[in-house]
Tab-separated table of C-alpha atoms and ligand atoms in Angstrom:
chain	number	residue	atom	x	y	z
U	1	UNK	CA	-4.099	-8.624	-7.731
U	2	UNK	CA	-4.105	-10.359	-11.074
U	3	UNK	CA	-1.424	-9.344	-13.506
U	4	UNK	CA	-0.698	-10.662	-16.943
U	5	UNK	CA	2.694	-9.031	-17.026
U	6	UNK	CA	4.961	-11.139	-14.785
U	7	UNK	CA	8.125	-9.267	-15.806
U	8	UNK	CA	6.683	-5.946	-14.647
U	9	UNK	CA	5.560	-7.591	-11.429
U	10	UNK	CA	9.009	-9.035	-10.718
U	11	UNK	CA	10.725	-5.713	-11.495
U	12	UNK	CA	8.272	-4.014	-9.170
U	13	UNK	CA	9.224	-6.419	-6.386
U	14	UNK	CA	13.005	-6.425	-6.778
U	15	UNK	CA	13.759	-2.841	-7.788
U	16	UNK	CA	14.838	-0.775	-4.773
U	17	UNK	CA	12.875	2.385	-3.987
U	18	UNK	CA	13.959	5.526	-5.846
U	19	UNK	CA	12.455	8.975	-5.598
U	20	UNK	CA	9.941	9.517	-8.422
U	21	UNK	CA	11.438	12.945	-9.196
U	22	UNK	CA	15.151	13.125	-8.301
U	23	UNK	CA	15.832	9.347	-8.292
U	24	UNK	CA	17.613	9.408	-4.912
U	25	UNK	CA	17.660	5.904	-3.461
U	26	UNK	CA	15.793	4.600	-0.433
U	27	UNK	CA	12.438	6.339	-0.901
U	28	UNK	CA	9.594	6.474	-3.446
U	29	UNK	CA	9.436	10.249	-2.968
U	30	UNK	CA	12.018	12.178	-0.947
U	31	UNK	CA	10.859	14.919	1.410
U	32	UNK	CA	12.404	17.703	-0.717
U	33	UNK	CA	10.499	16.543	-3.803
U	34	UNK	CA	7.286	15.916	-1.817
U	35	UNK	CA	7.262	19.652	-1.024
U	36	UNK	CA	7.025	20.381	-4.745
U	37	UNK	CA	3.766	18.497	-5.185
U	38	UNK	CA	1.065	20.946	-6.341
U	39	UNK	CA	-1.371	20.824	-3.441
U	40	UNK	CA	-5.013	21.618	-4.125
U	41	UNK	CA	-5.481	24.893	-2.275
U	42	UNK	CA	-8.551	25.895	-0.290
U	43	UNK	CA	-10.151	27.639	-3.301
U	44	UNK	CA	-11.981	24.632	-4.629
U	45	UNK	CA	-15.602	23.502	-4.831
U	46	UNK	CA	-16.778	21.761	-1.630
U	47	UNK	CA	-18.656	19.142	-3.642
U	48	UNK	CA	-16.680	18.333	-6.812
U	49	UNK	CA	-13.295	19.793	-5.717
U	50	UNK	CA	-13.000	21.876	-8.915
U	51	UNK	CA	-9.992	24.154	-8.414
U	52	UNK	CA	-10.296	27.914	-8.578
U	53	UNK	CA	-13.833	28.157	-7.214
U	54	UNK	CA	-14.573	31.648	-5.955
U	55	UNK	CA	-17.312	30.470	-3.603
U	56	UNK	CA	-17.976	27.223	-1.734
U	57	UNK	CA	-19.720	25.702	-4.766
U	58	UNK	CA	-18.646	25.856	-8.405
U	59	UNK	CA	-21.299	27.075	-10.881
U	60	UNK	CA	-22.061	23.480	-12.028
U	61	UNK	CA	-22.668	22.173	-8.482
U	62	UNK	CA	-24.600	25.322	-7.588
U	63	UNK	CA	-26.933	24.716	-10.538
U	64	UNK	CA	-27.430	21.030	-9.817
U	65	UNK	CA	-26.028	19.192	-6.792
U	66	UNK	CA	-24.367	16.025	-8.104
U	67	UNK	CA	-25.341	12.637	-6.623
U	68	UNK	CA	-22.308	12.536	-4.308
U	69	UNK	CA	-21.780	14.039	-0.856
U	70	UNK	CA	-18.319	15.374	-1.671
U	71	UNK	CA	-15.016	14.708	-3.422
U	72	UNK	CA	-11.576	15.509	-2.018
U	73	UNK	CA	-8.078	15.305	-3.506
U	74	UNK	CA	-4.681	16.240	-2.106
U	75	UNK	CA	-3.155	17.480	-5.378
U	76	UNK	CA	-3.901	19.338	-8.587
U	77	UNK	CA	-3.451	17.290	-11.756
U	78	UNK	CA	-0.279	19.038	-12.961
U	79	UNK	CA	3.507	18.878	-12.693
U	80	UNK	CA	4.894	16.178	-10.413
U	81	UNK	CA	1.487	14.965	-9.187
U	82	UNK	CA	0.281	14.455	-12.766
U	83	UNK	CA	3.529	12.695	-13.714
U	84	UNK	CA	3.153	10.330	-10.778
U	85	UNK	CA	-0.429	9.436	-11.681
U	86	UNK	CA	0.473	8.874	-15.350
U	87	UNK	CA	3.542	6.786	-14.461
U	88	UNK	CA	1.449	4.636	-12.152
U	89	UNK	CA	-1.249	4.168	-14.767
U	90	UNK	CA	0.612	3.814	-18.044
U	91	UNK	CA	4.157	2.834	-17.058
U	92	UNK	CA	3.265	0.324	-14.361
U	93	UNK	CA	4.909	2.224	-11.489
U	94	UNK	CA	2.536	0.608	-9.053
U	95	UNK	CA	4.557	1.504	-5.957
U	96	UNK	CA	3.510	5.161	-6.439
U	97	UNK	CA	0.177	4.164	-4.890
U	98	UNK	CA	2.041	3.877	-1.563
U	99	UNK	CA	3.051	7.540	-1.875
U	100	UNK	CA	-0.262	8.931	-3.125
U	101	UNK	CA	-2.711	6.977	-0.942
U	102	UNK	CA	-1.697	8.352	2.497
U	103	UNK	CA	-2.001	11.917	1.131
U	104	UNK	CA	-5.444	11.010	-0.244
U	105	UNK	CA	-6.592	9.486	3.060
U	106	UNK	CA	-5.487	12.628	4.906
U	107	UNK	CA	-8.045	14.718	2.953
U	108	UNK	CA	-11.008	12.536	3.981
U	109	UNK	CA	-13.112	13.691	6.917
U	110	UNK	CA	-16.154	11.494	6.174
U	111	UNK	CA	-16.713	8.484	8.442
U	112	UNK	CA	-16.778	5.886	5.712
U	113	UNK	CA	-17.512	2.225	6.398
U	114	UNK	CA	-16.081	0.797	3.183
U	115	UNK	CA	-13.611	1.813	0.459
U	116	UNK	CA	-14.660	1.035	-3.120
U	117	UNK	CA	-12.474	1.413	-6.231
U	118	UNK	CA	-13.880	2.781	-9.489
U	119	UNK	CA	-13.768	-0.303	-11.716
U	120	UNK	CA	-12.072	-0.591	-15.076
U	121	UNK	CA	-13.878	-2.436	-17.794
U	122	UNK	CA	-12.505	-6.024	-17.810
U	123	UNK	CA	-11.092	-5.512	-21.317
U	124	UNK	CA	-9.112	-2.488	-20.267
U	125	UNK	CA	-7.944	-4.258	-17.104
U	126	UNK	CA	-6.708	-7.151	-19.219
U	127	UNK	CA	-4.734	-4.745	-21.415
U	128	UNK	CA	-3.177	-2.884	-18.504
U	129	UNK	CA	-2.802	-5.825	-16.133
U	130	UNK	CA	-4.138	-3.893	-13.151
U	131	UNK	CA	-6.668	-1.295	-12.105
U	132	UNK	CA	-4.869	1.813	-10.819
U	133	UNK	CA	-7.953	2.872	-8.824
U	134	UNK	CA	-7.845	-0.454	-7.022
U	135	UNK	CA	-4.139	-0.062	-6.166
U	136	UNK	CA	-4.944	3.295	-4.590
U	137	UNK	CA	-8.117	2.008	-2.901
U	138	UNK	CA	-6.190	-0.836	-1.296
U	139	UNK	CA	-3.654	1.565	0.240
U	140	UNK	CA	-6.289	4.165	1.204
U	141	UNK	CA	-8.257	1.405	2.966
U	142	UNK	CA	-5.133	0.170	4.763
U	143	UNK	CA	-4.268	3.711	5.872
U	144	UNK	CA	-7.799	4.311	7.167
U	145	UNK	CA	-8.164	0.785	8.607
U	146	UNK	CA	-11.271	0.153	6.537
U	147	UNK	CA	-12.235	-2.784	4.355
U	148	UNK	CA	-11.873	-2.448	0.582
U	149	UNK	CA	-14.597	-4.087	-1.443
U	150	UNK	CA	-15.249	-4.245	-5.169
U	151	UNK	CA	-18.906	-3.243	-5.006
U	152	UNK	CA	-19.084	-1.817	-8.535
U	153	UNK	CA	-18.862	-3.356	-11.968
U	154	UNK	CA	-18.572	-1.581	-15.293
U	155	UNK	CA	-21.357	-2.796	-17.493
U	156	UNK	CA	-20.031	-1.329	-20.720
U	157	UNK	CA	-16.742	0.186	-21.803
U	158	UNK	CA	-16.925	3.939	-21.969
U	159	UNK	CA	-15.109	5.678	-24.804
U	160	UNK	CA	-12.201	7.878	-23.719
U	161	UNK	CA	-13.648	10.937	-22.018
U	162	UNK	CA	-13.721	13.196	-25.025
U	163	UNK	CA	-16.522	15.563	-24.158
U	164	UNK	CA	-15.813	19.137	-23.287
U	165	UNK	CA	-18.309	19.686	-20.497
U	166	UNK	CA	-19.584	17.976	-17.409
U	167	UNK	CA	-22.908	17.369	-19.142
U	168	UNK	CA	-21.210	15.658	-22.120
U	169	UNK	CA	-19.119	13.510	-19.819
U	170	UNK	CA	-22.088	12.558	-17.682
U	171	UNK	CA	-23.926	11.368	-20.781
U	172	UNK	CA	-20.843	9.338	-21.679
U	173	UNK	CA	-20.752	7.364	-18.412
U	174	UNK	CA	-24.436	7.226	-17.531
U	175	UNK	CA	-25.545	3.698	-16.669
U	176	UNK	CA	-22.001	2.413	-17.225
U	177	UNK	CA	-21.837	1.096	-13.639
U	178	UNK	CA	-23.777	-1.378	-11.547
U	179	UNK	CA	-23.507	-1.654	-7.767
U	180	UNK	CA	-23.614	-4.836	-5.682
U	181	UNK	CA	-26.589	-5.161	-3.266
U	182	UNK	CA	-24.018	-5.387	-0.414
U	183	UNK	CA	-23.641	-1.599	-0.760
U	184	UNK	CA	-26.930	-1.234	1.155
U	185	UNK	CA	-26.531	0.875	4.288
U	186	UNK	CA	-22.811	1.549	3.718
U	187	UNK	CA	-21.075	4.912	3.836
U	188	UNK	CA	-18.929	4.490	0.752
U	189	UNK	CA	-15.606	6.141	0.011
U	190	UNK	CA	-15.077	5.871	-3.746
U	191	UNK	CA	-11.477	5.911	-4.978
U	192	UNK	CA	-10.138	6.871	-8.408
U	193	UNK	CA	-6.786	8.156	-9.652
U	194	UNK	CA	-7.878	11.452	-11.178
U	195	UNK	CA	-11.053	13.511	-11.168
U	196	UNK	CA	-11.572	15.714	-14.223
U	197	UNK	CA	-15.234	16.748	-14.119
U	198	UNK	CA	-16.445	14.300	-11.502
U	199	UNK	CA	-18.674	12.568	-14.069
U	200	UNK	CA	-17.264	9.067	-13.447
U	201	UNK	CA	-17.541	9.436	-9.679
U	202	UNK	CA	-21.071	10.848	-10.008
U	203	UNK	CA	-22.151	7.863	-12.129
U	204	UNK	CA	-20.618	5.435	-9.602
U	205	UNK	CA	-22.267	7.273	-6.707
U	206	UNK	CA	-25.647	7.170	-8.449
U	207	UNK	CA	-25.343	3.390	-8.909
U	208	UNK	CA	-24.333	2.902	-5.255
U	209	UNK	CA	-27.200	5.083	-4.011
U	210	UNK	CA	-29.599	3.099	-6.152
U	211	UNK	CA	-28.320	-0.054	-4.421
U	212	UNK	CA	-29.123	1.532	-1.047
U	213	UNK	CA	-25.805	3.057	0.068
U	214	UNK	CA	-26.382	5.453	2.984
U	215	UNK	CA	-24.055	8.048	1.474
U	216	UNK	CA	-21.178	8.237	-0.980
U	217	UNK	CA	-17.993	10.298	-0.853
U	218	UNK	CA	-15.080	10.273	-3.272
U	219	UNK	CA	-11.337	10.765	-3.086
U	220	UNK	CA	-8.839	10.952	-5.947
U	221	UNK	CA	-5.083	11.508	-6.058
U	222	UNK	CA	-5.385	14.542	-8.321
U	223	UNK	CA	-8.042	16.993	-9.411
U	224	UNK	CA	-7.810	18.304	-12.950
U	225	UNK	CA	-9.531	21.220	-14.532
U	226	UNK	CA	-11.105	20.425	-17.890
U	227	UNK	CA	-8.391	22.221	-19.868
U	228	UNK	CA	-5.753	20.013	-18.275
U	229	UNK	CA	-7.474	16.785	-19.321
U	230	UNK	CA	-5.779	13.483	-18.622
W	1	ZN	ZN1	13.493	13.470	-4.616
W	2	ZN	ZN1	-18.426	21.659	-7.979
C-alpha cells in the first residue's frame, strides 16, 4: 500500500486497538458494541441489496436487471456501521477494515475466483493516501483465501454522486472504468465500502463483463438507501 501520509501510517501501527464505539482497549470493536451494528435484514433486494424491498427484487431491478449477478452487504449504512465506514475513509482509521471485512465475507455465497477492489481515481487516491475499497478487498480476500487483483482502472474522475436516482447515477459513472484483459473467465467479487444505488458496482461489472469475466458479484460493508446518501 502506498501512503503519502507517514505520520498517519506510524500512528496506525503503534496505536493499540480500541473499540470504535466505547473505546475499551484490546479490540477494534468489542462484542457488546458489535451487537449494535445495524444488520441488513432479510427484506432487501436479491440483486442490488436495496433495503426495505417487499419482494425479492426492488422495482428498479425488476424493471431492468443490472449487469451484476448480485450484491450483498452485512450492514445498513447508518449509526455505528456508517460511522465506521466514514472514519475509515475520511479519518484514516484503516484498521476498521479488519473488523468490517470478515462480516462482509460472511455474506458472500458466490464461488468467486478473484477479489477486485473498486478503484479510486489516481488523483483522489493521492489526496487520501489510500483506497478504502482496496483495504477492504485485501482483508475480504484474506478471509476467503482468494487472490486480490487490481483488474479495474478509473479512466476519468467522476463528480461526487449528486444525482437523485439510479438512472442519474448510472449516467454519472458510465464508461468511467476499464477492466484488464486478465479478467477473462474469472468469477469476480467486487469490493467497495458503501453501496448507495449500485451504480458504481454496475459500471464496474459492465466493464469486467466486457473484458470476458464469467460472472461478477459485489460486496460492500454497508448498504445505504438514497435518502441516507454518503
Ligand atoms: Zn465497545
Ligand atoms: Zn434491486
